[in-house]
Amino acid sequence: MQRCSVPDRSPPIKVESKTLDATTALTPDNLNTTPAAGDNGTATARVEQVKITVGGIAPVTIELGVVQATAKATCATGPGGLAPVLTGASGISYLKINGISVTVGSAPLTVPLVVGALKLNATTTTPTSVTQQAVVLDTLLTDVVISEAHADIHGSTANPTGNPCRV
């Protein structure tokens, strides 16, 4: 069991989890090949059975099942040729707040709490990157992030400052 405490004058925050896993994959795994439709880079973060406890006058307990975030940069065919497409997705198998089940879909959701807010399924995209955060406990003094994945694009050896999907 993994444990992490955030020391502070605020109420203590304790995070416990059973399994942590992070992976990256690059297809193809040879950057010297000519780019093709479907080439991609993928990052995945997965945490199982998370329990977050926030102490204080009005304590809050957040329980989560499997929490996963995936971020992906893919070369796709478009009107001007190959171009990068950035996507993010996350999933939460279940959520309970103080023992009460909360329905979670795949859309972004913010749950207000006495201690702050619980933000779910957030995707932040820039012209060159995507960051997917499955769960963020946002309090006045700190943020606790569970399952964050990030993918970005860079120029290739043949085109160091340009689109990595083109030669």
Short mmCIF file of N, CA and C in Angstrom, two decimals:
data_model
loop_
_atom_site.label_atom_id
_atom_site.label_comp_id
_atom_site.label_asym_id
_atom_site.label_seq_id
_atom_site.Cartn_x
_atom_site.Cartn_y
_atom_site.Cartn_z
N MET A 1 0.83 -1.16 0.00
CA MET A 1 0.00 0.00 0.00
C MET A 1 0.89 1.23 0.00
N GLN A 2 0.61 2.17 -0.92
CA GLN A 2 1.35 3.42 -1.04
C GLN A 2 0.67 4.46 -0.15
N ARG A 3 1.44 5.28 0.54
CA ARG A 3 0.88 6.33 1.39
C ARG A 3 1.64 7.63 1.13
N CYS A 4 0.90 8.71 1.19
CA CYS A 4 1.50 10.02 1.00
C CYS A 4 0.74 11.00 1.88
N SER A 5 1.45 11.78 2.67
CA SER A 5 0.81 12.82 3.47
C SER A 5 1.39 14.17 3.07
N VAL A 6 0.55 15.17 3.06
CA VAL A 6 0.95 16.51 2.70
C VAL A 6 1.04 17.32 3.99
N PRO A 7 2.29 17.58 4.51
CA PRO A 7 2.39 18.34 5.76
C PRO A 7 2.03 19.80 5.54
N ASP A 8 1.33 20.38 6.51
CA ASP A 8 0.84 21.72 6.36
C ASP A 8 0.11 22.11 7.65
N ARG A 9 -0.25 23.38 7.81
CA ARG A 9 -1.06 23.80 8.94
C ARG A 9 -2.54 23.52 8.69
N SER A 10 -2.91 23.25 7.46
CA SER A 10 -4.29 22.93 7.13
C SER A 10 -4.60 21.52 7.63
N PRO A 11 -5.86 21.12 7.55
CA PRO A 11 -6.18 19.76 7.95
C PRO A 11 -5.35 18.76 7.16
N PRO A 12 -4.90 17.68 7.78
CA PRO A 12 -4.06 16.71 7.07
C PRO A 12 -4.81 16.03 5.92
N ILE A 13 -4.07 15.77 4.86
CA ILE A 13 -4.60 15.03 3.71
C ILE A 13 -3.80 13.75 3.61
N LYS A 14 -4.50 12.63 3.63
CA LYS A 14 -3.84 11.33 3.52
C LYS A 14 -4.36 10.63 2.28
N VAL A 15 -3.42 10.10 1.47
CA VAL A 15 -3.77 9.38 0.24
C VAL A 15 -3.22 7.97 0.35
N GLU A 16 -4.09 6.98 0.12
CA GLU A 16 -3.68 5.58 0.12
C GLU A 16 -4.12 4.94 -1.19
N SER A 17 -3.29 4.02 -1.71
CA SER A 17 -3.66 3.30 -2.93
C SER A 17 -3.05 1.91 -2.91
N LYS A 18 -3.62 1.02 -3.71
CA LYS A 18 -3.13 -0.36 -3.80
C LYS A 18 -2.08 -0.53 -4.89
N THR A 19 -2.38 -0.06 -6.10
CA THR A 19 -1.51 -0.30 -7.24
C THR A 19 -1.34 0.97 -8.05
N LEU A 20 -0.09 1.28 -8.42
CA LEU A 20 0.22 2.42 -9.27
C LEU A 20 0.91 1.89 -10.52
N ASP A 21 0.53 2.41 -11.69
CA ASP A 21 1.15 1.95 -12.93
C ASP A 21 1.18 3.11 -13.92
N ALA A 22 2.31 3.30 -14.58
CA ALA A 22 2.44 4.32 -15.61
C ALA A 22 3.17 3.71 -16.80
N THR A 23 2.66 3.94 -18.01
CA THR A 23 3.29 3.40 -19.22
C THR A 23 3.32 4.45 -20.32
N THR A 24 4.28 4.29 -21.21
CA THR A 24 4.33 5.07 -22.44
C THR A 24 4.57 4.12 -23.59
N ALA A 25 4.04 4.47 -24.75
CA ALA A 25 4.24 3.65 -25.94
C ALA A 25 4.39 4.55 -27.14
N LEU A 26 5.26 4.17 -28.05
CA LEU A 26 5.49 4.92 -29.27
C LEU A 26 5.35 3.95 -30.43
N THR A 27 4.49 4.29 -31.40
CA THR A 27 4.27 3.42 -32.56
C THR A 27 4.46 4.24 -33.82
N PRO A 28 5.41 3.91 -34.70
CA PRO A 28 6.41 2.87 -34.50
C PRO A 28 7.44 3.34 -33.48
N ASP A 29 8.23 2.42 -32.98
CA ASP A 29 9.21 2.80 -31.97
C ASP A 29 10.54 3.23 -32.58
N ASN A 30 10.57 3.47 -33.87
CA ASN A 30 11.75 3.95 -34.56
C ASN A 30 11.45 5.34 -35.13
N LEU A 31 12.05 6.36 -34.55
CA LEU A 31 11.77 7.74 -34.98
C LEU A 31 12.41 8.09 -36.31
N ASN A 32 13.23 7.20 -36.86
CA ASN A 32 13.88 7.49 -38.15
C ASN A 32 13.05 7.01 -39.34
N THR A 33 11.89 6.40 -39.10
CA THR A 33 11.03 5.95 -40.20
C THR A 33 10.19 7.12 -40.71
N THR A 34 9.72 7.01 -41.94
CA THR A 34 8.86 8.03 -42.52
C THR A 34 7.52 8.02 -41.79
N PRO A 35 7.00 9.19 -41.37
CA PRO A 35 5.73 9.23 -40.66
C PRO A 35 4.59 8.67 -41.51
N ALA A 36 3.63 8.01 -40.85
CA ALA A 36 2.48 7.43 -41.53
C ALA A 36 1.23 7.66 -40.67
N ALA A 37 0.07 7.61 -41.32
CA ALA A 37 -1.19 7.73 -40.59
C ALA A 37 -1.25 6.63 -39.53
N GLY A 38 -1.67 7.01 -38.34
CA GLY A 38 -1.77 6.05 -37.24
C GLY A 38 -0.57 6.03 -36.32
N ASP A 39 0.58 6.58 -36.75
CA ASP A 39 1.73 6.69 -35.85
C ASP A 39 1.29 7.47 -34.62
N ASN A 40 1.74 7.04 -33.44
CA ASN A 40 1.28 7.72 -32.24
C ASN A 40 2.22 7.55 -31.06
N GLY A 41 2.04 8.43 -30.12
CA GLY A 41 2.68 8.33 -28.81
C GLY A 41 1.56 8.36 -27.77
N THR A 42 1.59 7.40 -26.84
CA THR A 42 0.53 7.28 -25.84
C THR A 42 1.12 7.20 -24.44
N ALA A 43 0.53 7.93 -23.51
CA ALA A 43 0.91 7.86 -22.10
C ALA A 43 -0.32 7.45 -21.30
N THR A 44 -0.12 6.53 -20.35
CA THR A 44 -1.24 6.07 -19.52
C THR A 44 -0.80 6.02 -18.06
N ALA A 45 -1.67 6.49 -17.18
CA ALA A 45 -1.46 6.39 -15.73
C ALA A 45 -2.67 5.69 -15.14
N ARG A 46 -2.41 4.73 -14.25
CA ARG A 46 -3.50 3.94 -13.66
C ARG A 46 -3.24 3.73 -12.17
N VAL A 47 -4.26 3.97 -11.37
CA VAL A 47 -4.18 3.77 -9.93
C VAL A 47 -5.41 2.98 -9.51
N GLU A 48 -5.21 2.00 -8.62
CA GLU A 48 -6.33 1.19 -8.16
C GLU A 48 -6.61 1.43 -6.69
N GLN A 49 -7.87 1.42 -6.34
CA GLN A 49 -8.35 1.52 -4.97
C GLN A 49 -7.69 2.66 -4.20
N VAL A 50 -8.15 3.85 -4.48
CA VAL A 50 -7.60 5.06 -3.85
C VAL A 50 -8.55 5.51 -2.74
N LYS A 51 -7.95 5.92 -1.64
CA LYS A 51 -8.71 6.51 -0.54
C LYS A 51 -8.01 7.79 -0.12
N ILE A 52 -8.74 8.90 -0.20
CA ILE A 52 -8.22 10.20 0.21
C ILE A 52 -9.01 10.65 1.42
N THR A 53 -8.30 10.98 2.48
CA THR A 53 -8.96 11.43 3.70
C THR A 53 -8.44 12.83 4.03
N VAL A 54 -9.39 13.76 4.20
CA VAL A 54 -9.04 15.12 4.59
C VAL A 54 -9.62 15.34 5.98
N GLY A 55 -8.74 15.60 6.95
CA GLY A 55 -9.18 15.80 8.33
C GLY A 55 -9.70 17.20 8.55
N GLY A 56 -9.95 17.53 9.80
CA GLY A 56 -10.41 18.86 10.15
C GLY A 56 -11.76 18.81 10.80
N ILE A 57 -12.40 19.97 10.88
CA ILE A 57 -13.70 20.09 11.54
C ILE A 57 -14.77 19.30 10.79
N ALA A 58 -14.73 19.34 9.46
CA ALA A 58 -15.69 18.60 8.64
C ALA A 58 -14.89 17.63 7.76
N PRO A 59 -14.48 16.47 8.30
CA PRO A 59 -13.65 15.55 7.53
C PRO A 59 -14.37 15.02 6.28
N VAL A 60 -13.56 14.74 5.26
CA VAL A 60 -14.09 14.20 4.00
C VAL A 60 -13.28 12.95 3.64
N THR A 61 -13.99 11.89 3.26
CA THR A 61 -13.34 10.68 2.78
C THR A 61 -13.81 10.43 1.35
N ILE A 62 -12.83 10.29 0.45
CA ILE A 62 -13.10 10.04 -0.97
C ILE A 62 -12.53 8.67 -1.30
N GLU A 63 -13.37 7.79 -1.82
CA GLU A 63 -12.93 6.45 -2.22
C GLU A 63 -13.15 6.29 -3.72
N LEU A 64 -12.13 5.77 -4.40
CA LEU A 64 -12.18 5.59 -5.85
C LEU A 64 -11.75 4.17 -6.19
N GLY A 65 -12.38 3.59 -7.22
CA GLY A 65 -11.96 2.28 -7.71
C GLY A 65 -10.77 2.48 -8.64
N VAL A 66 -10.79 1.84 -9.78
CA VAL A 66 -9.72 2.00 -10.77
C VAL A 66 -9.84 3.39 -11.40
N VAL A 67 -8.73 4.13 -11.39
CA VAL A 67 -8.68 5.48 -11.96
C VAL A 67 -7.61 5.47 -13.03
N GLN A 68 -8.00 5.82 -14.27
CA GLN A 68 -7.03 5.76 -15.37
C GLN A 68 -7.14 7.00 -16.23
N ALA A 69 -5.98 7.50 -16.66
CA ALA A 69 -5.91 8.63 -17.59
C ALA A 69 -5.02 8.25 -18.76
N THR A 70 -5.43 8.64 -19.96
CA THR A 70 -4.65 8.36 -21.16
C THR A 70 -4.56 9.64 -22.00
N ALA A 71 -3.36 9.93 -22.49
CA ALA A 71 -3.15 11.05 -23.40
C ALA A 71 -2.45 10.50 -24.64
N LYS A 72 -2.86 10.99 -25.81
CA LYS A 72 -2.34 10.41 -27.06
C LYS A 72 -2.14 11.48 -28.13
N ALA A 73 -1.01 11.40 -28.84
CA ALA A 73 -0.74 12.23 -30.01
C ALA A 73 -0.65 11.27 -31.19
N THR A 74 -1.52 11.46 -32.19
CA THR A 74 -1.62 10.54 -33.32
C THR A 74 -1.48 11.31 -34.63
N CYS A 75 -0.74 10.75 -35.59
CA CYS A 75 -0.68 11.32 -36.93
C CYS A 75 -1.92 10.86 -37.69
N ALA A 76 -2.69 11.83 -38.19
CA ALA A 76 -3.92 11.51 -38.92
C ALA A 76 -3.92 12.22 -40.27
N THR A 77 -4.56 11.60 -41.24
CA THR A 77 -4.67 12.17 -42.58
C THR A 77 -5.69 13.30 -42.57
N GLY A 78 -5.29 14.46 -43.10
CA GLY A 78 -6.19 15.61 -43.18
C GLY A 78 -6.07 16.23 -44.55
N PRO A 79 -6.78 17.35 -44.78
CA PRO A 79 -6.76 17.98 -46.10
C PRO A 79 -5.37 18.44 -46.53
N GLY A 80 -4.51 18.80 -45.58
CA GLY A 80 -3.16 19.25 -45.92
C GLY A 80 -2.11 18.17 -45.75
N GLY A 81 -2.54 16.90 -45.65
CA GLY A 81 -1.61 15.80 -45.42
C GLY A 81 -1.68 15.35 -43.97
N LEU A 82 -0.63 14.69 -43.52
CA LEU A 82 -0.62 14.21 -42.14
C LEU A 82 -0.50 15.36 -41.15
N ALA A 83 -1.27 15.28 -40.07
CA ALA A 83 -1.22 16.29 -39.02
C ALA A 83 -1.45 15.60 -37.68
N PRO A 84 -0.86 16.14 -36.61
CA PRO A 84 -1.07 15.54 -35.30
C PRO A 84 -2.47 15.83 -34.74
N VAL A 85 -3.05 14.81 -34.11
CA VAL A 85 -4.32 14.94 -33.42
C VAL A 85 -4.06 14.59 -31.96
N LEU A 86 -4.42 15.47 -31.05
CA LEU A 86 -4.18 15.27 -29.62
C LEU A 86 -5.48 14.92 -28.91
N THR A 87 -5.49 13.80 -28.16
CA THR A 87 -6.69 13.38 -27.45
C THR A 87 -6.35 12.94 -26.04
N GLY A 88 -7.33 13.06 -25.18
CA GLY A 88 -7.19 12.59 -23.81
C GLY A 88 -8.49 11.95 -23.35
N ALA A 89 -8.38 10.98 -22.47
CA ALA A 89 -9.57 10.31 -21.92
C ALA A 89 -9.23 9.79 -20.54
N SER A 90 -10.25 9.66 -19.71
CA SER A 90 -10.03 9.07 -18.40
C SER A 90 -11.26 8.31 -17.97
N GLY A 91 -11.07 7.42 -17.01
CA GLY A 91 -12.16 6.63 -16.48
C GLY A 91 -11.99 6.42 -15.00
N ILE A 92 -13.11 6.37 -14.31
CA ILE A 92 -13.14 6.14 -12.87
C ILE A 92 -14.20 5.08 -12.63
N SER A 93 -13.80 3.91 -12.12
CA SER A 93 -14.76 2.81 -12.01
C SER A 93 -15.83 3.07 -10.97
N TYR A 94 -15.49 3.71 -9.86
CA TYR A 94 -16.51 4.14 -8.91
C TYR A 94 -15.96 5.26 -8.03
N LEU A 95 -16.89 6.02 -7.47
CA LEU A 95 -16.55 7.13 -6.58
C LEU A 95 -17.53 7.15 -5.43
N LYS A 96 -17.00 7.24 -4.21
CA LYS A 96 -17.82 7.44 -3.02
C LYS A 96 -17.24 8.61 -2.25
N ILE A 97 -18.12 9.49 -1.81
CA ILE A 97 -17.72 10.61 -0.97
C ILE A 97 -18.46 10.46 0.35
N ASN A 98 -17.69 10.29 1.43
CA ASN A 98 -18.25 10.04 2.76
C ASN A 98 -19.25 8.88 2.72
N GLY A 99 -18.91 7.83 1.95
CA GLY A 99 -19.72 6.62 1.88
C GLY A 99 -20.88 6.67 0.91
N ILE A 100 -21.12 7.81 0.28
CA ILE A 100 -22.24 7.96 -0.66
C ILE A 100 -21.71 7.85 -2.08
N SER A 101 -22.31 6.94 -2.88
CA SER A 101 -21.89 6.74 -4.28
C SER A 101 -22.23 7.97 -5.12
N VAL A 102 -21.30 8.32 -6.00
CA VAL A 102 -21.50 9.43 -6.93
C VAL A 102 -21.32 8.87 -8.34
N THR A 103 -22.29 9.11 -9.22
CA THR A 103 -22.20 8.63 -10.59
C THR A 103 -21.19 9.46 -11.36
N VAL A 104 -20.27 8.76 -12.03
CA VAL A 104 -19.22 9.43 -12.81
C VAL A 104 -19.26 8.89 -14.23
N GLY A 105 -19.39 9.76 -15.19
CA GLY A 105 -19.31 9.36 -16.59
C GLY A 105 -17.92 9.68 -17.12
N SER A 106 -17.84 9.95 -18.42
CA SER A 106 -16.55 10.29 -19.01
C SER A 106 -16.40 11.80 -19.23
N ALA A 107 -17.47 12.56 -19.03
CA ALA A 107 -17.42 14.00 -19.22
C ALA A 107 -16.79 14.68 -18.00
N PRO A 108 -16.22 15.87 -18.19
CA PRO A 108 -15.69 16.60 -17.03
C PRO A 108 -16.80 16.87 -16.01
N LEU A 109 -16.42 16.77 -14.74
CA LEU A 109 -17.38 16.96 -13.65
C LEU A 109 -16.65 17.59 -12.48
N THR A 110 -17.25 18.59 -11.85
CA THR A 110 -16.70 19.18 -10.63
C THR A 110 -17.70 18.96 -9.51
N VAL A 111 -17.22 18.34 -8.42
CA VAL A 111 -18.06 18.07 -7.25
C VAL A 111 -17.60 19.02 -6.14
N PRO A 112 -18.46 19.96 -5.72
CA PRO A 112 -18.06 20.86 -4.64
C PRO A 112 -18.00 20.10 -3.31
N LEU A 113 -16.98 20.40 -2.52
CA LEU A 113 -16.80 19.78 -1.21
C LEU A 113 -16.56 20.87 -0.17
N VAL A 114 -16.72 20.55 1.08
CA VAL A 114 -16.44 21.50 2.16
C VAL A 114 -14.98 21.94 2.12
N VAL A 115 -14.08 21.03 1.72
CA VAL A 115 -12.64 21.30 1.73
C VAL A 115 -12.12 21.88 0.41
N GLY A 116 -12.98 22.01 -0.58
CA GLY A 116 -12.56 22.51 -1.90
C GLY A 116 -13.46 21.93 -2.97
N ALA A 117 -12.84 21.36 -4.00
CA ALA A 117 -13.61 20.76 -5.09
C ALA A 117 -12.89 19.53 -5.61
N LEU A 118 -13.67 18.56 -6.05
CA LEU A 118 -13.14 17.35 -6.68
C LEU A 118 -13.42 17.47 -8.17
N LYS A 119 -12.35 17.58 -8.97
CA LYS A 119 -12.48 17.76 -10.42
C LYS A 119 -12.17 16.43 -11.09
N LEU A 120 -13.06 15.98 -11.97
CA LEU A 120 -12.93 14.69 -12.62
C LEU A 120 -12.87 14.84 -14.14
N ASN A 121 -12.07 14.00 -14.78
CA ASN A 121 -12.02 13.89 -16.25
C ASN A 121 -11.68 15.21 -16.95
N ALA A 122 -10.63 15.87 -16.51
CA ALA A 122 -10.25 17.16 -17.11
C ALA A 122 -9.20 16.96 -18.20
N THR A 123 -9.45 17.57 -19.36
CA THR A 123 -8.51 17.53 -20.48
C THR A 123 -8.05 18.95 -20.78
N THR A 124 -6.73 19.16 -20.82
CA THR A 124 -6.16 20.45 -21.19
C THR A 124 -5.35 20.25 -22.46
N THR A 125 -5.73 20.95 -23.52
CA THR A 125 -5.06 20.80 -24.81
C THR A 125 -4.48 22.15 -25.24
N THR A 126 -3.23 22.11 -25.72
CA THR A 126 -2.59 23.27 -26.33
C THR A 126 -2.33 22.90 -27.79
N PRO A 127 -1.79 23.80 -28.60
CA PRO A 127 -1.47 23.41 -29.98
C PRO A 127 -0.46 22.26 -30.08
N THR A 128 0.34 22.04 -29.03
CA THR A 128 1.37 21.00 -29.12
C THR A 128 1.31 19.93 -28.02
N SER A 129 0.28 19.97 -27.16
CA SER A 129 0.24 18.97 -26.09
C SER A 129 -1.18 18.72 -25.59
N VAL A 130 -1.32 17.59 -24.88
CA VAL A 130 -2.57 17.27 -24.21
C VAL A 130 -2.23 16.67 -22.84
N THR A 131 -2.94 17.13 -21.81
CA THR A 131 -2.78 16.59 -20.47
C THR A 131 -4.15 16.13 -20.00
N GLN A 132 -4.23 14.90 -19.55
CA GLN A 132 -5.48 14.33 -19.04
C GLN A 132 -5.33 14.07 -17.55
N GLN A 133 -6.19 14.65 -16.75
CA GLN A 133 -6.21 14.42 -15.31
C GLN A 133 -7.52 13.75 -14.96
N ALA A 134 -7.44 12.52 -14.42
CA ALA A 134 -8.65 11.78 -14.07
C ALA A 134 -9.29 12.37 -12.82
N VAL A 135 -8.48 12.64 -11.78
CA VAL A 135 -9.01 13.14 -10.51
C VAL A 135 -8.07 14.21 -9.96
N VAL A 136 -8.64 15.34 -9.56
CA VAL A 136 -7.88 16.38 -8.87
C VAL A 136 -8.72 16.84 -7.67
N LEU A 137 -8.16 16.68 -6.48
CA LEU A 137 -8.75 17.27 -5.28
C LEU A 137 -8.11 18.64 -5.13
N ASP A 138 -8.90 19.68 -5.35
CA ASP A 138 -8.42 21.06 -5.34
C ASP A 138 -8.83 21.70 -4.01
N THR A 139 -7.84 21.95 -3.14
CA THR A 139 -8.12 22.62 -1.86
C THR A 139 -7.45 23.99 -1.88
N LEU A 140 -7.69 24.79 -0.86
CA LEU A 140 -7.11 26.13 -0.82
C LEU A 140 -5.59 26.11 -0.82
N LEU A 141 -4.99 25.11 -0.19
CA LEU A 141 -3.54 25.12 -0.02
C LEU A 141 -2.78 24.13 -0.89
N THR A 142 -3.46 23.15 -1.48
CA THR A 142 -2.75 22.17 -2.30
C THR A 142 -3.72 21.48 -3.24
N ASP A 143 -3.17 20.85 -4.27
CA ASP A 143 -3.94 19.98 -5.16
C ASP A 143 -3.39 18.57 -5.04
N VAL A 144 -4.28 17.60 -5.02
CA VAL A 144 -3.89 16.19 -5.04
C VAL A 144 -4.37 15.64 -6.38
N VAL A 145 -3.43 15.17 -7.21
CA VAL A 145 -3.76 14.66 -8.54
C VAL A 145 -3.61 13.15 -8.54
N ILE A 146 -4.64 12.45 -9.00
CA ILE A 146 -4.61 10.99 -9.13
C ILE A 146 -4.79 10.67 -10.61
N SER A 147 -3.82 10.04 -11.21
CA SER A 147 -3.81 9.61 -12.62
C SER A 147 -3.79 10.78 -13.59
N GLU A 148 -2.58 11.21 -13.93
CA GLU A 148 -2.37 12.24 -14.93
C GLU A 148 -1.51 11.68 -16.04
N ALA A 149 -1.92 11.91 -17.29
CA ALA A 149 -1.13 11.48 -18.45
C ALA A 149 -0.91 12.69 -19.35
N HIS A 150 0.26 12.74 -20.00
CA HIS A 150 0.62 13.87 -20.85
C HIS A 150 1.27 13.36 -22.14
N ALA A 151 0.85 13.92 -23.26
CA ALA A 151 1.49 13.62 -24.56
C ALA A 151 1.70 14.95 -25.27
N ASP A 152 2.83 15.05 -25.97
CA ASP A 152 3.08 16.27 -26.73
C ASP A 152 3.78 15.92 -28.03
N ILE A 153 3.89 16.93 -28.90
CA ILE A 153 4.52 16.72 -30.19
C ILE A 153 5.75 17.62 -30.30
N HIS A 154 6.74 17.11 -31.00
CA HIS A 154 7.97 17.84 -31.27
C HIS A 154 8.31 17.60 -32.74
N GLY A 155 9.13 18.45 -33.30
CA GLY A 155 9.59 18.22 -34.66
C GLY A 155 10.40 16.93 -34.76
N SER A 156 10.49 16.40 -35.95
CA SER A 156 11.26 15.19 -36.20
C SER A 156 12.70 15.56 -36.58
N THR A 157 13.57 14.57 -36.72
CA THR A 157 14.94 14.83 -37.15
C THR A 157 14.94 15.51 -38.50
N ALA A 158 14.06 15.06 -39.40
CA ALA A 158 13.99 15.64 -40.74
C ALA A 158 13.34 17.02 -40.73
N ASN A 159 12.51 17.31 -39.73
CA ASN A 159 11.81 18.59 -39.65
C ASN A 159 11.82 19.05 -38.19
N PRO A 160 12.97 19.49 -37.65
CA PRO A 160 13.13 19.72 -36.22
C PRO A 160 12.22 20.77 -35.61
N THR A 161 11.72 21.72 -36.38
CA THR A 161 10.86 22.75 -35.77
C THR A 161 9.43 22.67 -36.28
N GLY A 162 9.11 21.64 -37.03
CA GLY A 162 7.79 21.58 -37.64
C GLY A 162 6.93 20.43 -37.18
N ASN A 163 6.02 20.04 -38.04
CA ASN A 163 5.05 18.99 -37.77
C ASN A 163 5.75 17.63 -37.78
N PRO A 164 5.71 16.88 -36.67
CA PRO A 164 6.41 15.59 -36.63
C PRO A 164 5.74 14.53 -37.50
N CYS A 165 4.56 14.81 -38.01
CA CYS A 165 3.87 13.85 -38.87
C CYS A 165 4.26 14.00 -40.34
N ARG A 166 5.11 14.98 -40.67
CA ARG A 166 5.54 15.19 -42.05
C ARG A 166 7.05 15.12 -42.12
N VAL A 167 7.56 14.69 -43.27
CA VAL A 167 9.01 14.67 -43.50
C VAL A 167 9.43 15.97 -44.12
#
